[in-house]
Structures are given as structure tokens and as C-alpha cells.
């Protein structure tokens, strides 16, 4: 992934397998350097007619060819003439009758006139089966522009097809097989191939000689919405399997050192039970993760996972190939070297007490094309040795073998594997925020587009939506960037010929922008079409549309129409009641109440005689409403106190290292650049203090009041924090703006939220992640990241009797209990220390700790928005989901003039109702086969639930409903009537349902 570390990484793997081999036996025993008689064990078996022979090793130096070796094990004695033994690299290979259990053995060397004797205990040697999974890892952006590298892979597929044909008559284990790492490579290939060539590829997939990884790309799944996560699998597991009837049983996730917990359920429900996890161990602890294990998803599904030591590991068996980075020749092992060639591969497993006799060995260097020579290596080795047995393998073959032979002994874990590289994402904070918005906006747009389609007022938008999901997945791809600090020169950033990375970044950012644009266009046009079919009753009408699946009370901000200049009244057209509203510049702001689920509510704007009076605040250092009293600290503008009046509880830890809502800017002297464009380098250690603090009144009105805090941090940035209290909504908002100049030192930026909620138990911290609620440290596999977490809509810091729900609209990353970045914590909770004791959250905004996937420096205008609410003992996860999701998924608005009669006559209407409240609708789309609509339902409270979904569509009824898998394959007919269906959901289950409408 990172050019300098990648070369070192591959060199270490290959070098460890080549240069040190003569000195170490296959079982890790140091071989003698003198001529004393010693016996070493090996991993080898040879075939003697119908019988197997276990191979022992002894030093050949100084041994005459007329010598004999006697082996006595128990009551059995064997005599071997040295002249008949195989000699490799100064060692004789002594074949003995295999031992079935550990046995003491006596060995006598009769070497001319000299007799030597030694004793040792011989262990049974495993009959190793090595499944070689050959693929090419694609780090988009390394060595060239991403677009050029994608085109380069087309020839790899052509070569793989050719090699499959050329080796069809070889022994089955040696026949060429190729694994296409991720399915966007197949998608690309189809765009440039003839129909005949593509069908040829599909035929080899059907034969099992080529496999397609189920994931669309090597994505950082922690950032994805639940629907994007499911769509990450749909091209391979649904589209291609439906069209061509191919099997897609396995996925590969290479390089990325982690994945979100919900990926397990998404894989399992997409018919993909196997995952090859080729994680990179740089800057994380993922090498502490288990090797072969079942991982249970949040709802109880499971996937069998193989974690590779390193995805390039098996390339050491390729005789030679071209280094994609330096252009030189990489030379592999000499397969004729017997134990010295393959023995070291097994050391990792023996030292880790791996109990099985089969391993998956990835042979997958970056950008390296298919290697036909691997077939010759396997054929040669298998002709020499009975075991270890080498097999060139498609992804599923190893897993089939493992499940047939030791399914009941494979360990099981439950939890996610939070990604240790999530901080790559904030290498440009505005881009990370854009993608975060789109992860919510795209499913919202699809729900609105589907609503328009099935209600008969809008066209299908599925082609555009499918494109947007692919583009969004490619934004979440783990790389797209060359090393921007290559040569430590920021001034070459824009010049690709000198190694700059601007062109790479532009291509990566284009994916997020394309997905965002499509989401905005589909949302806007779908709302417009829907609202044109709603009856209006006033001269100026405002329709508020809710794309989410529950009735919402939410703040609405919409431009004031030219035809309705204030002052005016805002009237609910259903109840006739007037709603408080206020203006903010050219925007109208009000609290919309009881907006129906997947529906709308209409309002009228009517002229008023006098402007609404503004409400004055008593002090710029104090904000107060019926729910809270907030007090600021004059010296630095941070929040000194948040007092919940109903709970009579203080929620700010005033003794924390950083003040509440403080902007924390940290630098140190590990400078990343010797730049000719920066005006100044910081070399101070630690956090830089804020200065020039001023606190001024903000807005004051019947909807909300606010105060603003302004300040600076040295030369590098200015900030303005607006703290907002709503009149009728128990929520505090923080709108934190920053204007930052580019800096080339080692920097990181945070917002601090130290809550006065001391740790109570494992349930104190809960994180909303795609398809699950994760308890840090508890719901995680060993080795996964504890430093930084990507969260979806909310974080809860709660005890049994009180707590906080917090949401971040723009910054996806949080650190818990303190600033933990790059500590590589193996655990947050130990017998000696509790990193979560303080109850604090730290939003991680930006960093330049990494030299890929980001511009060379961050500078510009930034906005980070947060919301929080407090609660007593009555809180539920439903409240958390609705709070955070509603904050991050705004209500849509539509202004129209004139009165008209249209198809939807009611002033408010919900088109889809779901009960009970713990069941949500993350996905709503036309079926891929055009037969009905697909609903993705998610149970979010961890409760087994009988759910009911009601459709309120004029002239449409429910004809039938089917529970499906995520591929939209019907499984079970559901109980349905003319307007609804019922389904039972397991705790945290994501269910896919097909509904046929009359």
C-alpha cells in the first residue's frame, strides 16, 4: 500500500523465505554447523510404492557414501545406506515409516571406522495441504494513475484465460487457476470486451478455474452505510450470478487491516460464506488476529475467514517476476531445495499452535500479472514429495476442504474487526465529509425515487442509482494515491511526471462527487415529481418530505421564496396551527413536527402584519431553555457546564485534559516535508493553545438561540464555534467552523467532548456501525483497532440511570476515553488500566500522518456539526437510532405557489409504515429483475421482533411478499394481506423482502 513500506514488507517476506533457509530446519531447529551427527525433523513425506515415508534430515558433511544409518523406533529398526539417500543442500533425507504418535528414537551412523549415536523424540509430521490462491493485488494509484492501472488489468484476465486453456491437461493440482480479487475488475473488463470474450471468462468461472471475489473493491467498509455495504456485493453475487449462473462463494479483502461487523451478515446473506482476509500489518495489531476462524455476525450468521500472514507470501514460490515498483527481477525460491524451500512457510502456524494440516497461501504481489510458471512449480514439487501437497486453488477450494475435514474444531469468534487504517480517510476532511453525507443521501434518494415509481408519479432511476453505489464504493477503496510525500517535496504535488499525486487525488475525489451529484439529482427530481402530485391549499405552499421510516420531529432549514418575504406566518395545513419560525439570512428555520414516515407534510406561508420579535439572551456566556443551562468559559470559549434541568445532572467533565468543544490542534517535530511552499514549520510538541478568544451572541428567536465563539490557533487556523439551543427540541447542536492554512508538519486535529459519564460496565460505550451496535473492546476480534473508530449515526456514553447520545454529521471518526491515535492499543479495558474510565469522546477531524489517499496538505474552509442529547434511565437504542439518523438525514423541502387539486389530496401522508419502532428501512428499491420492489429491513435494538409493514399507496395493494436473501432470491412466502406483510426478525438482523404490488 505505501511504496516504501510495501517494498520493505515484500522484501522481508521473500527474503525471510530465501536467504535464511540453509540455517533453519522446517521445525525451527537450528541446524548444526559442525560435523556432529544430529537428526532433524522435517515437514516432508515421500511415496514408497503404496506407502508413505516420513522424512528426517541429517547433515551430509563428512559422511562417506558407504556409510549406513540405523533408525530404531520402538521395536522397529530400519537400516538405510547413505548412497541411496536423496541429498539436498548438504543434507541427507532419511525416509522412515511414519510415526503415529510421539516416540523416542535411536539413530546410529556407521561412517567408515567411526560410529556415532544420537537420540531424539520424533513427532508425527502433519500431512500438509497447501492451497495456493493466485491473484494480483490492485492498489489503485500506486505506480500510475488509477484509470491507467484499471486498464492494465484487462490483459491480466486475457492471460488467465489463456493459461487455463494451456494447462487443461496437466494434473489437476497443477492446472492454472486465477482469482480476480474484486469484481470492479470484471465490470471494467466487460466494458472493453466483446460479448464472446466475456462469456468465455464466465465459462471458466463456471468450471472453477477462475473465481471472482464477491466484493466490488478492497473497500474500507467501516465508513459505509448499511445499504452501501450490501451493494458492495451485489454486482458479483447478484448481477453476474443471475445473468450467467456462475458461483460466487468467496470474497477477498486484501491490504485493508479490518472490516465492519455488518460485513459478516452481508456476505452470508449474499451467499458468500468465505472470506480471504489478506490484511497488511503496518501501523496496527492485525497480526494478533486468529488465522482460520468462523466469525459470527451481529444477528447470528457466520462466515469462515482465513487471515493470511501477508498476501504476497506465496509469491516466493514463483521462480521470478518483475518488481512493479523498481522494475527489477524478483527471484523466488528454488523448489528443488526440498525442506529448505517450503519448511519456513509452516513455522508461523506451528508457533501459533495452528491445529490443522491445511493452509491457504496467497500468491498476490501488487500489479503482477498471472504467473504461468506457478503450474510448473506445483507439478515439479508434487512429483518429488507426497506431502506437503501443493494445489493451485480458486478461493472456495481451501474452505471446502477445511469444512469437510475439521469444521467442528475451527474456533468461533463474535464481533467486528475495526479497521486500523481509518485515519487515511481524514487526509482531506471536506472530502471525507462529502462521502459521509452521500452514504446517507444515496439511500434516501433511492427511497424517494422508488416511492415515486411505485406510486405511479415518477420514472425508474435504478441505472443512475446503481452507478452511484459503484462510484461510492470506489471512493471507499483503500487506495487511489501515489506517495504524496515522495522525495519529501510538496512542490511537485501537481506534476505527475515528477511523482506528484494531484491527478490521483482528483480521480479518487471524482468518485465521491459523482455519487453525491447523482444522489442530489435523484432526490431533488423525485421530491419535485412527488410534490407536483400533492394537492395544495394556499397561495404559497411548503411541502416537507421525510425519506426515513419513522415519524419525525426535526429542524427544517429552507431558502425563503422571493414571493414570501418576511414577516409571515407558517401554518400546518392539516391542523391549521401556526408554527414558530425564524429567519437566518435568506433561510427560513422551523421545527417540523410529526412528519409521516416515508411521506410528507404540507405548510402554508401567509403574510404577517409585524415581524416576530427576537428573544434576547441574558448573557453571551450562558445559554438556557426549558431543557438545559449551558455555561461557557470566557478564557478559551469552551463549555464549562451542560446542566440537564429535568435530570438535575451535570454532563461536562470540567477536569478533563481538554475543554468541552475545544479545538485541539496537535503537532510534533516529525516533519513530513521539506516544502518550498509552506510559510512556516511548527516544531513544538503537543497541542497548541487557542488564543484571541471572543464570545458574541448568535441567533435569537422562537426556534433556537445560539452563541458564537471565535479564536485562533497560532498561524495555522481561525475558528468559529456556534453553540445552538432549540426551543422545543431536547438537543444541543455545535456548528464548528474552521479556516485552516496548509501545514506540512505532522499534524492532527480533534474536537473534544469530555462527558461526565464515568465508565460503569461493558455497555457504557456503544457505537452505531453498519448493521450492528458495537461495544468497543467487547464486540471485536483480537488484533483489530482500538485507537480510532468509524461510526455511523451515533455514539452512546450511558450508565443505567443516565447518559448521552452524540452524533457527528461531518467527521466520521471518534476516539474513546482520550486521544488514542497511533497508540496501537491491544485493548481498551485491561486488569491494570481502563482507557474508557473518563467518559470522553474525541472527534478526529484531520491528519497527515499517512502519505497516500490524500492531498499533500489540508487547507481551506471546514464545517463540523455535532448534536447531543441527554437522557435518564428510560433511554433505548431506538431513541439513539432516531436521534442520530434524523440529525444526519435532513428533511427535504419543496416550495410551490397556487392552489391545485392533485392525486394525493391529504395535507400529510405516510406511504410506508413500519412497526414496531425498532425496525428501520435502510434500503428501498425496485427489484433487480423488475418483479416488484425490494425492502431492506433492519432490527436495531437487539430484540427478536415480529414486524409489520403497511403500504398506503393510492390504487396499489400488496399481492404477495417473500423473504429473500440479499441477492433478491425468494426463500419464504410471508403472511400478507391487501396492504401489508409481516416478518420475524432476529436481533440486529438485516432482512431483504420482495413485495409484489397489485
PDB file of N, CA, C and O in Angstrom, residues 11-38:
ATOM      1  N   UNK A  11       9.968  -7.448   0.593  1.00  0.00           N
ATOM      2  CA  UNK A  11      11.354  -7.911   0.696  1.00  0.00           C
ATOM      3  C   UNK A  11      11.548  -8.765   1.950  1.00  0.00           C
ATOM      4  O   UNK A  11      12.244  -9.779   1.934  1.00  0.00           O
ATOM      5  N   UNK A  12      10.912  -8.348   3.051  1.00  0.00           N
ATOM      6  CA  UNK A  12      11.027  -9.102   4.290  1.00  0.00           C
ATOM      7  C   UNK A  12      10.424 -10.484   4.146  1.00  0.00           C
ATOM      8  O   UNK A  12      11.000 -11.492   4.557  1.00  0.00           O
ATOM      9  N   UNK A  13       9.221 -10.536   3.538  1.00  0.00           N
ATOM     10  CA  UNK A  13       8.559 -11.825   3.357  1.00  0.00           C
ATOM     11  C   UNK A  13       9.388 -12.749   2.486  1.00  0.00           C
ATOM     12  O   UNK A  13       9.657 -13.892   2.831  1.00  0.00           O
ATOM     13  N   UNK A  14       9.818 -12.231   1.333  1.00  0.00           N
ATOM     14  CA  UNK A  14      10.557 -13.080   0.400  1.00  0.00           C
ATOM     15  C   UNK A  14      11.956 -13.381   0.919  1.00  0.00           C
ATOM     16  O   UNK A  14      12.438 -14.510   0.821  1.00  0.00           O
ATOM     17  N   UNK A  15      12.585 -12.348   1.472  1.00  0.00           N
ATOM     18  CA  UNK A  15      13.935 -12.550   1.975  1.00  0.00           C
ATOM     19  C   UNK A  15      13.982 -13.554   3.105  1.00  0.00           C
ATOM     20  O   UNK A  15      14.887 -14.373   3.205  1.00  0.00           O
ATOM     21  N   UNK A  16      12.964 -13.506   3.954  1.00  0.00           N
ATOM     22  CA  UNK A  16      12.898 -14.448   5.064  1.00  0.00           C
ATOM     23  C   UNK A  16      12.734 -15.870   4.587  1.00  0.00           C
ATOM     24  O   UNK A  16      13.121 -16.820   5.266  1.00  0.00           O
ATOM     25  N   UNK A  17      12.111 -16.007   3.406  1.00  0.00           N
ATOM     26  CA  UNK A  17      11.888 -17.352   2.873  1.00  0.00           C
ATOM     27  C   UNK A  17      13.078 -17.851   2.064  1.00  0.00           C
ATOM     28  O   UNK A  17      13.147 -19.025   1.744  1.00  0.00           O
ATOM     29  N   UNK A  18      13.999 -16.987   1.668  1.00  0.00           N
ATOM     30  CA  UNK A  18      15.090 -17.389   0.778  1.00  0.00           C
ATOM     31  C   UNK A  18      16.432 -17.363   1.488  1.00  0.00           C
ATOM     32  O   UNK A  18      17.084 -18.372   1.674  1.00  0.00           O
ATOM     33  N   UNK A  19      16.814 -16.169   1.970  1.00  0.00           N
ATOM     34  CA  UNK A  19      18.195 -16.016   2.390  1.00  0.00           C
ATOM     35  C   UNK A  19      18.533 -16.802   3.649  1.00  0.00           C
ATOM     36  O   UNK A  19      19.657 -17.256   3.814  1.00  0.00           O
ATOM     37  N   UNK A  20      17.551 -16.982   4.536  1.00  0.00           N
ATOM     38  CA  UNK A  20      17.882 -17.629   5.801  1.00  0.00           C
ATOM     39  C   UNK A  20      17.639 -19.131   5.800  1.00  0.00           C
ATOM     40  O   UNK A  20      17.876 -19.798   6.786  1.00  0.00           O
ATOM     41  N   UNK A  21      17.158 -19.670   4.700  1.00  0.00           N
ATOM     42  CA  UNK A  21      16.704 -21.048   4.734  1.00  0.00           C
ATOM     43  C   UNK A  21      17.789 -22.074   5.064  1.00  0.00           C
ATOM     44  O   UNK A  21      17.506 -23.034   5.780  1.00  0.00           O
ATOM     45  N   UNK A  22      19.027 -21.955   4.577  1.00  0.00           N
ATOM     46  CA  UNK A  22      20.001 -23.014   4.858  1.00  0.00           C
ATOM     47  C   UNK A  22      20.305 -23.184   6.337  1.00  0.00           C
ATOM     48  O   UNK A  22      20.831 -24.207   6.729  1.00  0.00           O
ATOM     49  N   UNK A  23      19.981 -22.193   7.151  1.00  0.00           N
ATOM     50  CA  UNK A  23      20.384 -22.247   8.546  1.00  0.00           C
ATOM     51  C   UNK A  23      19.298 -22.760   9.460  1.00  0.00           C
ATOM     52  O   UNK A  23      19.537 -22.978  10.637  1.00  0.00           O
ATOM     53  N   UNK A  24      18.071 -22.924   8.965  1.00  0.00           N
ATOM     54  CA  UNK A  24      16.955 -23.267   9.839  1.00  0.00           C
ATOM     55  C   UNK A  24      16.214 -24.446   9.272  1.00  0.00           C
ATOM     56  O   UNK A  24      15.947 -24.520   8.076  1.00  0.00           O
ATOM     57  N   UNK A  25      15.866 -25.373  10.134  1.00  0.00           N
ATOM     58  CA  UNK A  25      15.067 -26.509   9.680  1.00  0.00           C
ATOM     59  C   UNK A  25      13.614 -26.117   9.600  1.00  0.00           C
ATOM     60  O   UNK A  25      13.221 -25.070  10.072  1.00  0.00           O
ATOM     61  N   UNK A  26      12.828 -27.025   9.021  1.00  0.00           N
ATOM     62  CA  UNK A  26      11.411 -26.735   8.864  1.00  0.00           C
ATOM     63  C   UNK A  26      10.680 -26.607  10.174  1.00  0.00           C
ATOM     64  O   UNK A  26       9.601 -26.035  10.229  1.00  0.00           O
ATOM     65  N   UNK A  27      11.203 -27.149  11.258  1.00  0.00           N
ATOM     66  CA  UNK A  27      10.522 -27.032  12.543  1.00  0.00           C
ATOM     67  C   UNK A  27      11.182 -25.984  13.420  1.00  0.00           C
ATOM     68  O   UNK A  27      10.959 -25.930  14.625  1.00  0.00           O
ATOM     69  N   UNK A  28      12.013 -25.161  12.817  1.00  0.00           N
ATOM     70  CA  UNK A  28      12.601 -24.066  13.563  1.00  0.00           C
ATOM     71  C   UNK A  28      13.843 -24.442  14.341  1.00  0.00           C
ATOM     72  O   UNK A  28      14.344 -23.655  15.130  1.00  0.00           O
ATOM     73  N   UNK A  29      14.389 -25.645  14.155  1.00  0.00           N
ATOM     74  CA  UNK A  29      15.569 -26.073  14.887  1.00  0.00           C
ATOM     75  C   UNK A  29      16.813 -25.614  14.130  1.00  0.00           C
ATOM     76  O   UNK A  29      16.939 -25.828  12.934  1.00  0.00           O
ATOM     77  N   UNK A  30      17.751 -25.029  14.822  1.00  0.00           N
ATOM     78  CA  UNK A  30      18.978 -24.571  14.168  1.00  0.00           C
ATOM     79  C   UNK A  30      19.805 -25.785  13.772  1.00  0.00           C
ATOM     80  O   UNK A  30      20.083 -26.663  14.583  1.00  0.00           O
ATOM     81  N   UNK A  31      20.189 -25.857  12.521  1.00  0.00           N
ATOM     82  CA  UNK A  31      20.961 -26.995  12.033  1.00  0.00           C
ATOM     83  C   UNK A  31      22.424 -26.867  12.469  1.00  0.00           C
ATOM     84  O   UNK A  31      22.958 -25.756  12.538  1.00  0.00           O
ATOM     85  N   UNK A  32      23.073 -27.952  12.748  1.00  0.00           N
ATOM     86  CA  UNK A  32      24.462 -27.891  13.240  1.00  0.00           C
ATOM     87  C   UNK A  32      25.410 -27.401  12.156  1.00  0.00           C
ATOM     88  O   UNK A  32      25.232 -27.678  10.985  1.00  0.00           O
ATOM     89  N   UNK A  33      26.417 -26.660  12.569  1.00  0.00           N
ATOM     90  CA  UNK A  33      27.400 -26.153  11.631  1.00  0.00           C
ATOM     91  C   UNK A  33      28.690 -26.987  11.654  1.00  0.00           C
ATOM     92  O   UNK A  33      29.596 -26.737  10.885  1.00  0.00           O
ATOM     93  N   UNK A  34      28.774 -27.952  12.583  1.00  0.00           N
ATOM     94  CA  UNK A  34      29.937 -28.840  12.594  1.00  0.00           C
ATOM     95  C   UNK A  34      29.534 -30.183  11.980  1.00  0.00           C
ATOM     96  O   UNK A  34      28.502 -30.300  11.346  1.00  0.00           O
ATOM     97  N   UNK A  35      30.376 -31.199  12.164  1.00  0.00           N
ATOM     98  CA  UNK A  35      30.102 -32.496  11.548  1.00  0.00           C
ATOM     99  C   UNK A  35      29.530 -33.502  12.531  1.00  0.00           C
ATOM    100  O   UNK A  35      29.566 -34.702  12.289  1.00  0.00           O
ATOM    101  N   UNK A  36      29.053 -33.036  13.680  1.00  0.00           N
ATOM    102  CA  UNK A  36      28.462 -33.965  14.640  1.00  0.00           C
ATOM    103  C   UNK A  36      27.172 -34.541  14.061  1.00  0.00           C
ATOM    104  O   UNK A  36      26.498 -33.904  13.263  1.00  0.00           O
ATOM    105  N   UNK A  37      26.872 -35.752  14.506  1.00  0.00           N
ATOM    106  CA  UNK A  37      25.719 -36.470  13.973  1.00  0.00           C
ATOM    107  C   UNK A  37      24.457 -36.014  14.707  1.00  0.00           C
ATOM    108  O   UNK A  37      24.338 -36.179  15.922  1.00  0.00           O
ATOM    109  N   UNK A  38      23.551 -35.417  13.971  1.00  0.00           N
ATOM    110  CA  UNK A  38      22.298 -34.932  14.531  1.00  0.00           C
ATOM    111  C   UNK A  38      21.165 -35.317  13.583  1.00  0.00           C
ATOM    112  O   UNK A  38      21.362 -35.482  12.379  1.00  0.00           O
TER     113      UNK A  38
END
